[in-house]
CSV table of C-alpha atoms and ligand atoms in Angstrom, one decimal:
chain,number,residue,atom,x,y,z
A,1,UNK,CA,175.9,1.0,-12.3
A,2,UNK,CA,179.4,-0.6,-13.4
A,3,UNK,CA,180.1,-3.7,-12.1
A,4,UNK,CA,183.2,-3.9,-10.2
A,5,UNK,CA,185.2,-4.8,-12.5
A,6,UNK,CA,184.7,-2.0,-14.9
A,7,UNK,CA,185.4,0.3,-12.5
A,8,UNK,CA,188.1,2.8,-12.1
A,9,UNK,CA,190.1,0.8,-9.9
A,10,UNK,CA,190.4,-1.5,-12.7
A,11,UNK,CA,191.1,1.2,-15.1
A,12,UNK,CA,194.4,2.0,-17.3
A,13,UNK,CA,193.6,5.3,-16.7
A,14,UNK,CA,193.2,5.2,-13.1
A,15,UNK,CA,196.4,6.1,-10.8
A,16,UNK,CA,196.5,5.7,-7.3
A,17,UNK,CA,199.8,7.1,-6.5
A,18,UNK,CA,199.0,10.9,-5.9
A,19,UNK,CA,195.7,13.4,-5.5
A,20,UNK,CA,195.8,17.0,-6.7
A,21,UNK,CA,196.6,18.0,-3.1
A,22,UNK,CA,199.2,14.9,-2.9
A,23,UNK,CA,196.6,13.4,-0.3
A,24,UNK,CA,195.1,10.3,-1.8
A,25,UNK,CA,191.6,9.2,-0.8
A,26,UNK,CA,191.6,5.9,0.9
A,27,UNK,CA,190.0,4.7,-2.4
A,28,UNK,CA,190.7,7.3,-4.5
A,29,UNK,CA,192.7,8.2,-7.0
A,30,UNK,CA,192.8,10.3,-10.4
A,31,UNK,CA,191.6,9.6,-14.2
A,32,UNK,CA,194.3,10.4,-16.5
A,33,UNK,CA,191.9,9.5,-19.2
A,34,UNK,CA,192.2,13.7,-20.3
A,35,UNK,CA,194.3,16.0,-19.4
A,36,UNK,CA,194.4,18.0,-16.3
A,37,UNK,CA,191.5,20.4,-16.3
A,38,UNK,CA,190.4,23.7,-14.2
A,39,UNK,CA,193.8,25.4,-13.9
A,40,UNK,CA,192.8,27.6,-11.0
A,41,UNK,CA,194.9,30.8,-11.6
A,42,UNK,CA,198.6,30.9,-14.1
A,43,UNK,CA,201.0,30.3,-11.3
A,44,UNK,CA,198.9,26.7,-10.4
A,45,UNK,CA,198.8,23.7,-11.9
A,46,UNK,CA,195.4,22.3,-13.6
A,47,UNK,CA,193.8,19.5,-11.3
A,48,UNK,CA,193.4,15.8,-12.6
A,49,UNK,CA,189.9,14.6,-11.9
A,50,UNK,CA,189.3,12.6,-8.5
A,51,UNK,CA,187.2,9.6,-8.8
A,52,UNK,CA,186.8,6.6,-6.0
A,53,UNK,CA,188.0,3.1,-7.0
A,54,UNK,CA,184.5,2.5,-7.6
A,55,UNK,CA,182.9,5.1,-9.9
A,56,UNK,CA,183.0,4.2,-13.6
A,57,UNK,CA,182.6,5.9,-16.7
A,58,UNK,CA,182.0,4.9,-21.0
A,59,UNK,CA,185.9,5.5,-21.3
A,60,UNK,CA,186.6,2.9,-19.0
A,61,UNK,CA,190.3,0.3,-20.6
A,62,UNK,CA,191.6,-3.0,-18.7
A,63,UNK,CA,194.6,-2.4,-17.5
A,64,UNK,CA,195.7,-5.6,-19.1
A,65,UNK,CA,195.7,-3.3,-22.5
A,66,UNK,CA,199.0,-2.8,-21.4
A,67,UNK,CA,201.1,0.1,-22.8
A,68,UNK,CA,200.7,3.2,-20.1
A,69,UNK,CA,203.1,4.2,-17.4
A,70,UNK,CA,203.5,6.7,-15.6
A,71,UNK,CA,205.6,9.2,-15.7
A,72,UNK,CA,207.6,9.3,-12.3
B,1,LIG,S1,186.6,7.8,-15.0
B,1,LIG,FE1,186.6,6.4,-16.7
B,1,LIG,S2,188.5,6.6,-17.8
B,1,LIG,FE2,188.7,7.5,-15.8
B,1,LIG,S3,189.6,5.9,-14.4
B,1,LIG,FE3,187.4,5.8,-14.2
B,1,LIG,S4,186.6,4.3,-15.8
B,1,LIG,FE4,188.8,4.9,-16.3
């Protein structure tokens, strides 16, 4: 397991601000390390994986890379 801080809460690619249903998880948030995935019929929009502040993963970037922001 990941230590703390290589996990997704400490992630570039982690983002906090929204779920796929708009209802965040008290610690959850989405990986925007790939794009949205799933696309559940042509009218929806594909879904951003959900992960909790502390699941990790091998693509796992400091924030402090610096360089990503989101688009608003
Ligand atoms: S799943 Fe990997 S790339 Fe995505 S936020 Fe977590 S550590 Fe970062």
């Amino acid at each position: 397991m990941a230590s703390v801080s290589g996990a997704c809460g400490n992630c570039a690619f982690f983002d906090d601000h929204h779920g796929n249903n708009d209802q965040a998880a008290s610690d959850g948030g989405l990986c925007r390390f790939n794009p949205p995935v799933s696309q559940p019929g042509p009218d929806a929009h594909g879904l951003w994986p959900v992960v909790s502040e502390k699941d990790w993963c091998g693509h796992f970037a400091p924030e402090t890379m610096g360089g990503l922001a989101a688009a608003e």
